[in-house]
Amino acid sequence: MNTIFWSKFSLAMLLLFGLGQVNASVLVIKHAQAESQNDPRNQYFLDLLRLTLDKTVATDGPYSIQECEQRMPQRRALQQMQKKRCINLVWTMTNTEREQQALAVRIPLLKGLLGQRVLLIRKHDVARFKDIQTLSQLGEMLAGQGMGWPDVDILKANQLPVIEGTLYEGLFGMLQLGRFDYMPRGLSEVEQELNLHPELDLMVEPHLLLSYTAPIYFFVKRDNYHLAARLEKGLRLAIEDGSFDALFKRYRYHELLAQLGQRRVLKLYNVNLPAKTPVGDDSLWVIPERQRSFGQD
């Protein structure tokens, strides 16, 4: 009786220990929630993250992706990651300060599309923008951006005055109320944002495009070299086998590039573009090098 009992006990302990060993080897990715309930921007990056990690399961093991409880802006998410509070991965636009704070995986997740910006405006203001030809003319109006976004410094460095809002969702109401005149939005963002705010009298300005080099990367904690290496390996495998481009096209991002030829392009200098940005590798960008402005001498 005792022998049977201890045999069953030993087997149970072995199974429990074995399960614990398996779970211990699972990579757990923890990311922040979107900045608001109506923020549509996360889904593409989550799909790309899963694709990236799937590419490396055979060599690096299984993974799990979890969402932290709190909503927070990008700047705070990076701070929380530094302090090891829930978050261990952030996707966000790069700048010099962020690459000093965290470890960047320098593969542009949106292939540079984030830096191609149309203007979200009030419908009744469309005539005010029609004849704008230069940045100095646009500088007579006020732009709106989120507090702490890297774009704020870029706009200001190009003599475009900016009003900052503390909450992403609140920016659309601020524009509607006339707190500022326009809000630069990425080609990959603006259609979904308009669809989520049908009650507001907003539209995409039809003639202008602000263009600057603005890669968005995966960031991890500065000492998390293993995760950074796995992410880079997975992304490069996805680029090589075409699955990165397939996902990009599934989100219709290639279709948006047709707008570039229909707009008056105002190029901006990215004052905070890190020196190690892989600007010379056209395989990582959707816009060829000769058409981009880097903010580097």
PDB file of C-alpha atoms in Angstrom:
ATOM      1  CA  MET A   1       0.000   0.000   0.000  1.00  0.00           C
ATOM      2  CA  ASN A   2       2.777   2.376   0.970  1.00  0.00           C
ATOM      3  CA  THR A   3       4.734   1.412  -2.119  1.00  0.00           C
ATOM      4  CA  ILE A   4       1.788   2.190  -4.381  1.00  0.00           C
ATOM      5  CA  PHE A   5       1.173   5.488  -2.590  1.00  0.00           C
ATOM      6  CA  TRP A   6       4.779   6.642  -2.899  1.00  0.00           C
ATOM      7  CA  SER A   7       4.965   5.552  -6.516  1.00  0.00           C
ATOM      8  CA  LYS A   8       1.911   7.659  -7.356  1.00  0.00           C
ATOM      9  CA  PHE A   9       3.270  10.536  -5.284  1.00  0.00           C
ATOM     10  CA  SER A  10       6.646  10.355  -7.024  1.00  0.00           C
ATOM     11  CA  LEU A  11       4.969  10.264 -10.441  1.00  0.00           C
ATOM     12  CA  ALA A  12       2.812  13.285  -9.574  1.00  0.00           C
ATOM     13  CA  MET A  13       5.851  15.210  -8.372  1.00  0.00           C
ATOM     14  CA  LEU A  14       7.779  14.289 -11.496  1.00  0.00           C
ATOM     15  CA  LEU A  15       4.942  15.475 -13.729  1.00  0.00           C
ATOM     16  CA  LEU A  16       4.601  18.681 -11.733  1.00  0.00           C
ATOM     17  CA  PHE A  17       8.333  19.314 -11.880  1.00  0.00           C
ATOM     18  CA  GLY A  18       8.392  18.536 -15.574  1.00  0.00           C
ATOM     19  CA  LEU A  19       5.536  20.943 -16.292  1.00  0.00           C
ATOM     20  CA  GLY A  20       7.300  23.574 -14.254  1.00  0.00           C
ATOM     21  CA  GLN A  21      10.428  23.104 -16.348  1.00  0.00           C
ATOM     22  CA  VAL A  22       8.439  23.466 -19.580  1.00  0.00           C
ATOM     23  CA  ASN A  23       6.687  26.611 -18.341  1.00  0.00           C
ATOM     24  CA  ALA A  24       9.982  28.085 -17.163  1.00  0.00           C
ATOM     25  CA  SER A  25      11.343  27.830 -20.710  1.00  0.00           C
ATOM     26  CA  VAL A  26       8.427  29.672 -22.300  1.00  0.00           C
ATOM     27  CA  LEU A  27       9.315  33.215 -23.352  1.00  0.00           C
ATOM     28  CA  VAL A  28       6.706  35.552 -21.893  1.00  0.00           C
ATOM     29  CA  ILE A  29       6.261  38.853 -23.748  1.00  0.00           C
ATOM     30  CA  LYS A  30       4.408  41.560 -21.832  1.00  0.00           C
ATOM     31  CA  HIS A  31       3.275  44.747 -23.560  1.00  0.00           C
ATOM     32  CA  ALA A  32       1.199  47.787 -22.642  1.00  0.00           C
ATOM     33  CA  GLN A  33      -2.433  48.143 -23.621  1.00  0.00           C
ATOM     34  CA  ALA A  34      -3.364  50.619 -26.344  1.00  0.00           C
ATOM     35  CA  GLU A  35      -3.522  54.230 -25.164  1.00  0.00           C
ATOM     36  CA  SER A  36      -7.316  54.217 -25.335  1.00  0.00           C
ATOM     37  CA  GLN A  37     -10.125  51.747 -25.933  1.00  0.00           C
ATOM     38  CA  ASN A  38     -10.621  53.248 -29.394  1.00  0.00           C
ATOM     39  CA  ASP A  39      -6.926  53.146 -30.344  1.00  0.00           C
ATOM     40  CA  PRO A  40      -6.673  50.834 -33.411  1.00  0.00           C
ATOM     41  CA  ARG A  41      -2.908  51.007 -33.869  1.00  0.00           C
ATOM     42  CA  ASN A  42      -1.788  47.953 -31.892  1.00  0.00           C
ATOM     43  CA  GLN A  43      -3.221  45.113 -33.984  1.00  0.00           C
ATOM     44  CA  TYR A  44      -0.688  45.234 -36.828  1.00  0.00           C
ATOM     45  CA  PHE A  45       2.234  45.242 -34.399  1.00  0.00           C
ATOM     46  CA  LEU A  46       0.796  42.338 -32.426  1.00  0.00           C
ATOM     47  CA  ASP A  47       0.338  40.342 -35.630  1.00  0.00           C
ATOM     48  CA  LEU A  48       3.898  41.182 -36.682  1.00  0.00           C
ATOM     49  CA  LEU A  49       5.207  40.231 -33.226  1.00  0.00           C
ATOM     50  CA  ARG A  50       3.494  36.829 -33.435  1.00  0.00           C
ATOM     51  CA  LEU A  51       4.875  36.301 -36.938  1.00  0.00           C
ATOM     52  CA  THR A  52       8.367  37.232 -35.733  1.00  0.00           C
ATOM     53  CA  LEU A  53       8.288  34.882 -32.753  1.00  0.00           C
ATOM     54  CA  ASP A  54       6.719  32.049 -34.768  1.00  0.00           C
ATOM     55  CA  LYS A  55       9.757  32.139 -37.053  1.00  0.00           C
ATOM     56  CA  THR A  56      12.031  31.292 -34.125  1.00  0.00           C
ATOM     57  CA  VAL A  57      10.002  28.741 -32.138  1.00  0.00           C
ATOM     58  CA  ALA A  58      12.004  25.836 -33.583  1.00  0.00           C
ATOM     59  CA  THR A  59      15.327  27.369 -32.510  1.00  0.00           C
ATOM     60  CA  ASP A  60      14.398  29.438 -29.451  1.00  0.00           C
ATOM     61  CA  GLY A  61      11.363  27.727 -27.963  1.00  0.00           C
ATOM     62  CA  PRO A  62       7.692  28.554 -27.310  1.00  0.00           C
ATOM     63  CA  TYR A  63       6.356  31.930 -26.276  1.00  0.00           C
ATOM     64  CA  SER A  64       3.354  33.628 -24.714  1.00  0.00           C
ATOM     65  CA  ILE A  65       2.141  37.199 -25.287  1.00  0.00           C
ATOM     66  CA  GLN A  66       0.397  38.984 -22.433  1.00  0.00           C
ATOM     67  CA  GLU A  67      -1.132  42.437 -22.095  1.00  0.00           C
ATOM     68  CA  CYS A  68      -0.436  44.499 -18.977  1.00  0.00           C
ATOM     69  CA  GLU A  69      -3.445  45.842 -17.109  1.00  0.00           C
ATOM     70  CA  GLN A  70      -2.808  49.565 -17.427  1.00  0.00           C
ATOM     71  CA  ARG A  71      -3.191  51.853 -20.410  1.00  0.00           C
ATOM     72  CA  MET A  72      -0.287  54.229 -20.823  1.00  0.00           C
ATOM     73  CA  PRO A  73       1.378  56.493 -23.415  1.00  0.00           C
ATOM     74  CA  GLN A  74       4.537  55.324 -25.162  1.00  0.00           C
ATOM     75  CA  ARG A  75       6.903  57.380 -23.024  1.00  0.00           C
ATOM     76  CA  ARG A  76       5.549  55.893 -19.800  1.00  0.00           C
ATOM     77  CA  ALA A  77       5.625  52.376 -21.242  1.00  0.00           C
ATOM     78  CA  LEU A  78       9.350  52.788 -21.894  1.00  0.00           C
ATOM     79  CA  GLN A  79       9.850  54.030 -18.329  1.00  0.00           C
ATOM     80  CA  GLN A  80       7.916  51.085 -16.900  1.00  0.00           C
ATOM     81  CA  MET A  81      10.007  48.687 -18.953  1.00  0.00           C
ATOM     82  CA  GLN A  82      13.201  50.211 -17.548  1.00  0.00           C
ATOM     83  CA  LYS A  83      11.859  49.669 -14.032  1.00  0.00           C
ATOM     84  CA  LYS A  84      10.860  46.062 -14.859  1.00  0.00           C
ATOM     85  CA  ARG A  85       7.207  46.787 -14.077  1.00  0.00           C
ATOM     86  CA  CYS A  86       5.193  44.305 -16.112  1.00  0.00           C
ATOM     87  CA  ILE A  87       6.357  45.475 -19.557  1.00  0.00           C
ATOM     88  CA  ASN A  88       9.335  43.893 -21.310  1.00  0.00           C
ATOM     89  CA  LEU A  89       8.641  44.963 -24.906  1.00  0.00           C
ATOM     90  CA  VAL A  90       7.472  48.237 -26.479  1.00  0.00           C
ATOM     91  CA  TRP A  91       6.929  49.176 -30.106  1.00  0.00           C
ATOM     92  CA  THR A  92       7.356  52.883 -30.717  1.00  0.00           C
ATOM     93  CA  MET A  93       8.976  55.469 -32.961  1.00  0.00           C
ATOM     94  CA  THR A  94      12.664  55.864 -32.321  1.00  0.00           C
ATOM     95  CA  ASN A  95      14.748  58.892 -31.415  1.00  0.00           C
ATOM     96  CA  THR A  96      18.188  59.440 -29.880  1.00  0.00           C
ATOM     97  CA  GLU A  97      16.895  59.572 -26.306  1.00  0.00           C
ATOM     98  CA  ARG A  98      14.880  56.358 -26.624  1.00  0.00           C
ATOM     99  CA  GLU A  99      17.828  54.446 -28.049  1.00  0.00           C
ATOM    100  CA  GLN A 100      19.856  55.537 -25.026  1.00  0.00           C
ATOM    101  CA  GLN A 101      17.133  54.354 -22.634  1.00  0.00           C
ATOM    102  CA  ALA A 102      16.312  51.004 -24.256  1.00  0.00           C
ATOM    103  CA  LEU A 103      17.686  48.453 -26.714  1.00  0.00           C
ATOM    104  CA  ALA A 104      16.303  48.990 -30.224  1.00  0.00           C
ATOM    105  CA  VAL A 105      15.838  46.210 -32.762  1.00  0.00           C
ATOM    106  CA  ARG A 106      16.659  48.367 -35.774  1.00  0.00           C
ATOM    107  CA  ILE A 107      14.264  46.972 -38.343  1.00  0.00           C
ATOM    108  CA  PRO A 108      11.479  49.462 -39.248  1.00  0.00           C
ATOM    109  CA  LEU A 109       8.220  47.683 -38.461  1.00  0.00           C
ATOM    110  CA  LEU A 110       6.199  49.907 -40.800  1.00  0.00           C
ATOM    111  CA  LYS A 111       8.980  50.076 -43.401  1.00  0.00           C
ATOM    112  CA  GLY A 112       9.177  53.865 -42.934  1.00  0.00           C
ATOM    113  CA  LEU A 113       5.511  54.498 -43.688  1.00  0.00           C
ATOM    114  CA  LEU A 114       4.984  56.131 -40.277  1.00  0.00           C
ATOM    115  CA  GLY A 115       6.955  59.186 -41.386  1.00  0.00           C
ATOM    116  CA  GLN A 116       4.617  59.854 -44.314  1.00  0.00           C
ATOM    117  CA  ARG A 117       2.031  62.105 -42.710  1.00  0.00           C
ATOM    118  CA  VAL A 118      -1.219  63.524 -43.977  1.00  0.00           C
ATOM    119  CA  LEU A 119      -3.038  66.271 -42.095  1.00  0.00           C
ATOM    120  CA  LEU A 120      -6.230  65.625 -40.179  1.00  0.00           C
ATOM    121  CA  ILE A 121      -8.255  68.863 -40.252  1.00  0.00           C
ATOM    122  CA  ARG A 122     -11.751  70.236 -39.665  1.00  0.00           C
ATOM    123  CA  LYS A 123     -13.869  69.963 -42.824  1.00  0.00           C
ATOM    124  CA  HIS A 124     -14.742  73.644 -42.897  1.00  0.00           C
ATOM    125  CA  ASP A 125     -11.019  74.553 -42.898  1.00  0.00           C
ATOM    126  CA  VAL A 126     -10.113  72.761 -46.129  1.00  0.00           C
ATOM    127  CA  ALA A 127      -9.810  76.009 -48.122  1.00  0.00           C
ATOM    128  CA  ARG A 128      -7.213  77.360 -45.659  1.00  0.00           C
ATOM    129  CA  PHE A 129      -4.772  74.607 -46.673  1.00  0.00           C
ATOM    130  CA  LYS A 130      -5.360  74.545 -50.428  1.00  0.00           C
ATOM    131  CA  ASP A 131      -2.675  77.063 -51.435  1.00  0.00           C
ATOM    132  CA  ILE A 132       0.032  76.063 -48.953  1.00  0.00           C
ATOM    133  CA  GLN A 133       3.283  75.462 -50.841  1.00  0.00           C
ATOM    134  CA  THR A 134       5.992  75.646 -48.181  1.00  0.00           C
ATOM    135  CA  LEU A 135       6.746  74.720 -44.579  1.00  0.00           C
ATOM    136  CA  SER A 136       6.878  78.406 -43.675  1.00  0.00           C
ATOM    137  CA  GLN A 137       3.289  78.837 -44.856  1.00  0.00           C
ATOM    138  CA  LEU A 138       2.205  75.784 -42.874  1.00  0.00           C
ATOM    139  CA  GLY A 139       4.063  77.251 -39.904  1.00  0.00           C
ATOM    140  CA  GLU A 140       1.415  79.964 -39.645  1.00  0.00           C
ATOM    141  CA  MET A 141      -0.949  77.287 -38.309  1.00  0.00           C
ATOM    142  CA  LEU A 142      -0.840  75.162 -35.160  1.00  0.00           C
ATOM    143  CA  ALA A 143      -0.191  71.416 -35.205  1.00  0.00           C
ATOM    144  CA  GLY A 144      -1.466  69.048 -32.514  1.00  0.00           C
ATOM    145  CA  GLN A 145       0.432  66.007 -31.182  1.00  0.00           C
ATOM    146  CA  GLY A 146       0.574  63.792 -28.129  1.00  0.00           C
ATOM    147  CA  MET A 147       2.755  64.846 -25.217  1.00  0.00           C
ATOM    148  CA  GLY A 148       6.176  63.231 -25.399  1.00  0.00           C
ATOM    149  CA  TRP A 149       5.783  61.949 -28.976  1.00  0.00           C
ATOM    150  CA  PRO A 150       9.080  62.164 -30.920  1.00  0.00           C
ATOM    151  CA  ASP A 151       7.198  63.968 -33.708  1.00  0.00           C
ATOM    152  CA  VAL A 152       6.869  67.035 -31.468  1.00  0.00           C
ATOM    153  CA  ASP A 153      10.607  67.750 -31.636  1.00  0.00           C
ATOM    154  CA  ILE A 154      10.661  67.108 -35.394  1.00  0.00           C
ATOM    155  CA  LEU A 155       7.841  69.568 -36.061  1.00  0.00           C
ATOM    156  CA  LYS A 156       9.339  72.230 -33.799  1.00  0.00           C
ATOM    157  CA  ALA A 157      12.804  71.851 -35.357  1.00  0.00           C
ATOM    158  CA  ASN A 158      11.192  72.550 -38.741  1.00  0.00           C
ATOM    159  CA  GLN A 159       9.542  75.723 -37.409  1.00  0.00           C
ATOM    160  CA  LEU A 160       6.074  74.197 -37.137  1.00  0.00           C
ATOM    161  CA  PRO A 161       4.473  75.240 -33.811  1.00  0.00           C
ATOM    162  CA  VAL A 162       2.856  72.448 -31.813  1.00  0.00           C
ATOM    163  CA  ILE A 163       0.202  72.125 -29.126  1.00  0.00           C
ATOM    164  CA  GLU A 164       0.604  68.942 -27.042  1.00  0.00           C
ATOM    165  CA  GLY A 165      -2.284  66.942 -25.597  1.00  0.00           C
ATOM    166  CA  THR A 166      -1.891  64.558 -22.692  1.00  0.00           C
ATOM    167  CA  LEU A 167      -4.281  61.856 -23.973  1.00  0.00           C
ATOM    168  CA  TYR A 168      -4.311  60.270 -27.428  1.00  0.00           C
ATOM    169  CA  GLU A 169      -8.102  60.069 -27.533  1.00  0.00           C
ATOM    170  CA  GLY A 170      -8.432  63.684 -26.415  1.00  0.00           C
ATOM    171  CA  LEU A 171      -6.474  64.997 -29.403  1.00  0.00           C
ATOM    172  CA  PHE A 172      -9.392  64.473 -31.780  1.00  0.00           C
ATOM    173  CA  GLY A 173     -11.727  66.505 -29.594  1.00  0.00           C
ATOM    174  CA  MET A 174      -9.083  69.230 -29.233  1.00  0.00           C
ATOM    175  CA  LEU A 175      -8.866  69.484 -33.015  1.00  0.00           C
ATOM    176  CA  GLN A 176     -12.649  69.640 -33.338  1.00  0.00           C
ATOM    177  CA  LEU A 177     -12.764  72.442 -30.726  1.00  0.00           C
ATOM    178  CA  GLY A 178     -10.127  74.495 -32.530  1.00  0.00           C
ATOM    179  CA  ARG A 179      -7.285  74.145 -29.996  1.00  0.00           C
ATOM    180  CA  PHE A 180      -5.026  73.585 -32.996  1.00  0.00           C
ATOM    181  CA  ASP A 181      -5.495  73.592 -36.778  1.00  0.00           C
ATOM    182  CA  TYR A 182      -4.272  70.198 -37.926  1.00  0.00           C
ATOM    183  CA  MET A 183      -2.947  66.899 -36.635  1.00  0.00           C
ATOM    184  CA  PRO A 184      -0.283  65.068 -38.688  1.00  0.00           C
ATOM    185  CA  ARG A 185      -1.202  61.386 -38.899  1.00  0.00           C
ATOM    186  CA  GLY A 186       0.600  58.473 -40.512  1.00  0.00           C
ATOM    187  CA  LEU A 187      -0.883  57.078 -43.705  1.00  0.00           C
ATOM    188  CA  SER A 188      -1.210  53.804 -41.838  1.00  0.00           C
ATOM    189  CA  GLU A 189      -3.253  55.373 -39.031  1.00  0.00           C
ATOM    190  CA  VAL A 190      -5.594  58.007 -40.316  1.00  0.00           C
ATOM    191  CA  GLU A 191      -8.318  55.969 -42.065  1.00  0.00           C
ATOM    192  CA  GLN A 192      -9.078  53.876 -38.981  1.00  0.00           C
ATOM    193  CA  GLU A 193      -9.001  56.957 -36.762  1.00  0.00           C
ATOM    194  CA  LEU A 194     -11.537  58.778 -38.922  1.00  0.00           C
ATOM    195  CA  ASN A 195     -13.808  55.729 -38.930  1.00  0.00           C
ATOM    196  CA  LEU A 196     -13.720  55.662 -35.141  1.00  0.00           C
ATOM    197  CA  HIS A 197     -14.774  59.331 -34.856  1.00  0.00           C
ATOM    198  CA  PRO A 198     -17.702  59.764 -37.292  1.00  0.00           C
ATOM    199  CA  GLU A 199     -19.355  62.219 -34.902  1.00  0.00           C
ATOM    200  CA  LEU A 200     -16.550  64.753 -35.400  1.00  0.00           C
ATOM    201  CA  ASP A 201     -16.425  67.132 -38.357  1.00  0.00           C
ATOM    202  CA  LEU A 202     -12.965  65.961 -39.462  1.00  0.00           C
ATOM    203  CA  MET A 203     -11.359  64.974 -42.775  1.00  0.00           C
ATOM    204  CA  VAL A 204      -7.983  64.260 -44.351  1.00  0.00           C
ATOM    205  CA  GLU A 205      -6.563  67.344 -46.045  1.00  0.00           C
ATOM    206  CA  PRO A 206      -6.325  66.324 -49.754  1.00  0.00           C
ATOM    207  CA  HIS A 207      -3.184  68.104 -51.024  1.00  0.00           C
ATOM    208  CA  LEU A 208      -0.271  67.957 -48.547  1.00  0.00           C
ATOM    209  CA  LEU A 209       2.093  65.287 -47.247  1.00  0.00           C
ATOM    210  CA  LEU A 210       4.698  65.796 -44.531  1.00  0.00           C
ATOM    211  CA  SER A 211       7.619  63.438 -45.128  1.00  0.00           C
ATOM    212  CA  TYR A 212      10.385  62.531 -42.697  1.00  0.00           C
ATOM    213  CA  THR A 213      12.339  59.428 -41.732  1.00  0.00           C
ATOM    214  CA  ALA A 214      10.627  57.970 -38.675  1.00  0.00           C
ATOM    215  CA  PRO A 215      11.184  54.246 -38.094  1.00  0.00           C
ATOM    216  CA  ILE A 216       9.155  52.461 -35.466  1.00  0.00           C
ATOM    217  CA  TYR A 217      11.009  49.588 -33.777  1.00  0.00           C
ATOM    218  CA  PHE A 218      10.583  46.904 -31.165  1.00  0.00           C
ATOM    219  CA  PHE A 219      12.377  48.057 -27.998  1.00  0.00           C
ATOM    220  CA  VAL A 220      13.450  45.860 -25.083  1.00  0.00           C
ATOM    221  CA  LYS A 221      15.296  46.552 -21.836  1.00  0.00           C
ATOM    222  CA  ARG A 222      18.908  47.514 -22.416  1.00  0.00           C
ATOM    223  CA  ASP A 223      20.326  44.279 -20.986  1.00  0.00           C
ATOM    224  CA  ASN A 224      17.836  41.943 -22.688  1.00  0.00           C
ATOM    225  CA  TYR A 225      20.186  40.954 -25.507  1.00  0.00           C
ATOM    226  CA  HIS A 226      18.686  37.489 -25.899  1.00  0.00           C
ATOM    227  CA  LEU A 227      15.191  38.823 -26.669  1.00  0.00           C
ATOM    228  CA  ALA A 228      16.567  41.519 -28.981  1.00  0.00           C
ATOM    229  CA  ALA A 229      18.554  38.893 -30.907  1.00  0.00           C
ATOM    230  CA  ARG A 230      15.517  36.625 -31.217  1.00  0.00           C
ATOM    231  CA  LEU A 231      13.342  39.463 -32.498  1.00  0.00           C
ATOM    232  CA  GLU A 232      15.920  40.538 -35.068  1.00  0.00           C
ATOM    233  CA  LYS A 233      16.397  36.953 -36.255  1.00  0.00           C
ATOM    234  CA  GLY A 234      12.641  36.437 -36.600  1.00  0.00           C
ATOM    235  CA  LEU A 235      12.103  39.718 -38.446  1.00  0.00           C
ATOM    236  CA  ARG A 236      14.923  38.991 -40.901  1.00  0.00           C
ATOM    237  CA  LEU A 237      13.568  35.509 -41.570  1.00  0.00           C
ATOM    238  CA  ALA A 238      10.128  37.034 -42.240  1.00  0.00           C
ATOM    239  CA  ILE A 239      11.673  39.566 -44.627  1.00  0.00           C
ATOM    240  CA  GLU A 240      13.607  36.856 -46.468  1.00  0.00           C
ATOM    241  CA  ASP A 241      10.661  34.489 -46.966  1.00  0.00           C
ATOM    242  CA  GLY A 242       8.193  37.244 -47.901  1.00  0.00           C
ATOM    243  CA  SER A 243       5.849  36.823 -44.943  1.00  0.00           C
ATOM    244  CA  PHE A 244       6.688  40.306 -43.584  1.00  0.00           C
ATOM    245  CA  ASP A 245       5.603  41.890 -46.879  1.00  0.00           C
ATOM    246  CA  ALA A 246       2.525  39.652 -47.023  1.00  0.00           C
ATOM    247  CA  LEU A 247       1.386  40.934 -43.623  1.00  0.00           C
ATOM    248  CA  PHE A 248       2.158  44.516 -44.652  1.00  0.00           C
ATOM    249  CA  LYS A 249       0.019  44.114 -47.752  1.00  0.00           C
ATOM    250  CA  ARG A 250      -2.767  42.421 -45.803  1.00  0.00           C
ATOM    251  CA  TYR A 251      -3.177  45.665 -43.883  1.00  0.00           C
ATOM    252  CA  ARG A 252      -3.374  47.519 -47.245  1.00  0.00           C
ATOM    253  CA  TYR A 253      -0.334  49.642 -46.422  1.00  0.00           C
ATOM    254  CA  HIS A 254       1.069  49.299 -49.953  1.00  0.00           C
ATOM    255  CA  GLU A 255      -2.142  50.779 -51.356  1.00  0.00           C
ATOM    256  CA  LEU A 256      -1.614  53.910 -49.291  1.00  0.00           C
ATOM    257  CA  LEU A 257       1.643  54.698 -51.108  1.00  0.00           C
ATOM    258  CA  ALA A 258      -0.348  55.639 -54.207  1.00  0.00           C
ATOM    259  CA  GLN A 259      -1.257  58.839 -52.373  1.00  0.00           C
ATOM    260  CA  LEU A 260       2.355  60.015 -52.406  1.00  0.00           C
ATOM    261  CA  GLY A 261       2.254  60.938 -56.093  1.00  0.00           C
ATOM    262  CA  GLN A 262      -0.966  62.873 -55.676  1.00  0.00           C
ATOM    263  CA  ARG A 263       0.263  65.206 -52.946  1.00  0.00           C
ATOM    264  CA  ARG A 264       2.555  68.179 -52.480  1.00  0.00           C
ATOM    265  CA  VAL A 265       5.416  66.760 -50.405  1.00  0.00           C
ATOM    266  CA  LEU A 266       6.939  68.925 -47.678  1.00  0.00           C
ATOM    267  CA  LYS A 267      10.143  67.270 -46.427  1.00  0.00           C
ATOM    268  CA  LEU A 268      11.076  67.659 -42.778  1.00  0.00           C
ATOM    269  CA  TYR A 269      14.464  67.207 -41.142  1.00  0.00           C
ATOM    270  CA  ASN A 270      14.426  64.640 -38.336  1.00  0.00           C
ATOM    271  CA  VAL A 271      16.646  66.328 -35.785  1.00  0.00           C
ATOM    272  CA  ASN A 272      16.635  63.311 -33.430  1.00  0.00           C
ATOM    273  CA  LEU A 273      17.213  60.492 -35.903  1.00  0.00           C
ATOM    274  CA  PRO A 274      19.869  58.203 -34.356  1.00  0.00           C
ATOM    275  CA  ALA A 275      23.140  57.815 -36.263  1.00  0.00           C
ATOM    276  CA  LYS A 276      22.759  54.008 -36.415  1.00  0.00           C
ATOM    277  CA  THR A 277      19.428  54.129 -38.292  1.00  0.00           C
ATOM    278  CA  PRO A 278      19.848  51.684 -41.238  1.00  0.00           C
ATOM    279  CA  VAL A 279      18.990  54.311 -43.824  1.00  0.00           C
ATOM    280  CA  GLY A 280      21.063  52.719 -46.586  1.00  0.00           C
ATOM    281  CA  ASP A 281      19.297  49.344 -46.596  1.00  0.00           C
ATOM    282  CA  ASP A 282      16.419  49.721 -49.054  1.00  0.00           C
ATOM    283  CA  SER A 283      15.141  46.213 -48.214  1.00  0.00           C
ATOM    284  CA  LEU A 284      13.906  47.591 -44.870  1.00  0.00           C
ATOM    285  CA  TRP A 285      11.996  50.560 -46.273  1.00  0.00           C
ATOM    286  CA  VAL A 286       8.952  50.918 -48.456  1.00  0.00           C
ATOM    287  CA  ILE A 287      10.195  54.242 -49.823  1.00  0.00           C
ATOM    288  CA  PRO A 288      13.584  54.201 -51.629  1.00  0.00           C
ATOM    289  CA  GLU A 289      16.528  55.977 -50.020  1.00  0.00           C
ATOM    290  CA  ARG A 290      16.627  58.757 -52.632  1.00  0.00           C
ATOM    291  CA  GLN A 291      13.055  59.768 -51.738  1.00  0.00           C
ATOM    292  CA  ARG A 292      13.614  59.953 -47.991  1.00  0.00           C
ATOM    293  CA  SER A 293      15.086  62.780 -45.906  1.00  0.00           C
ATOM    294  CA  PHE A 294      17.098  61.438 -43.002  1.00  0.00           C
ATOM    295  CA  GLY A 295      18.102  64.346 -40.804  1.00  0.00           C
ATOM    296  CA  GLN A 296      21.738  63.271 -41.144  1.00  0.00           C
ATOM    297  CA  ASP A 297      24.556  65.179 -42.833  1.00  0.00           C
TER     298      ASP A 297
END
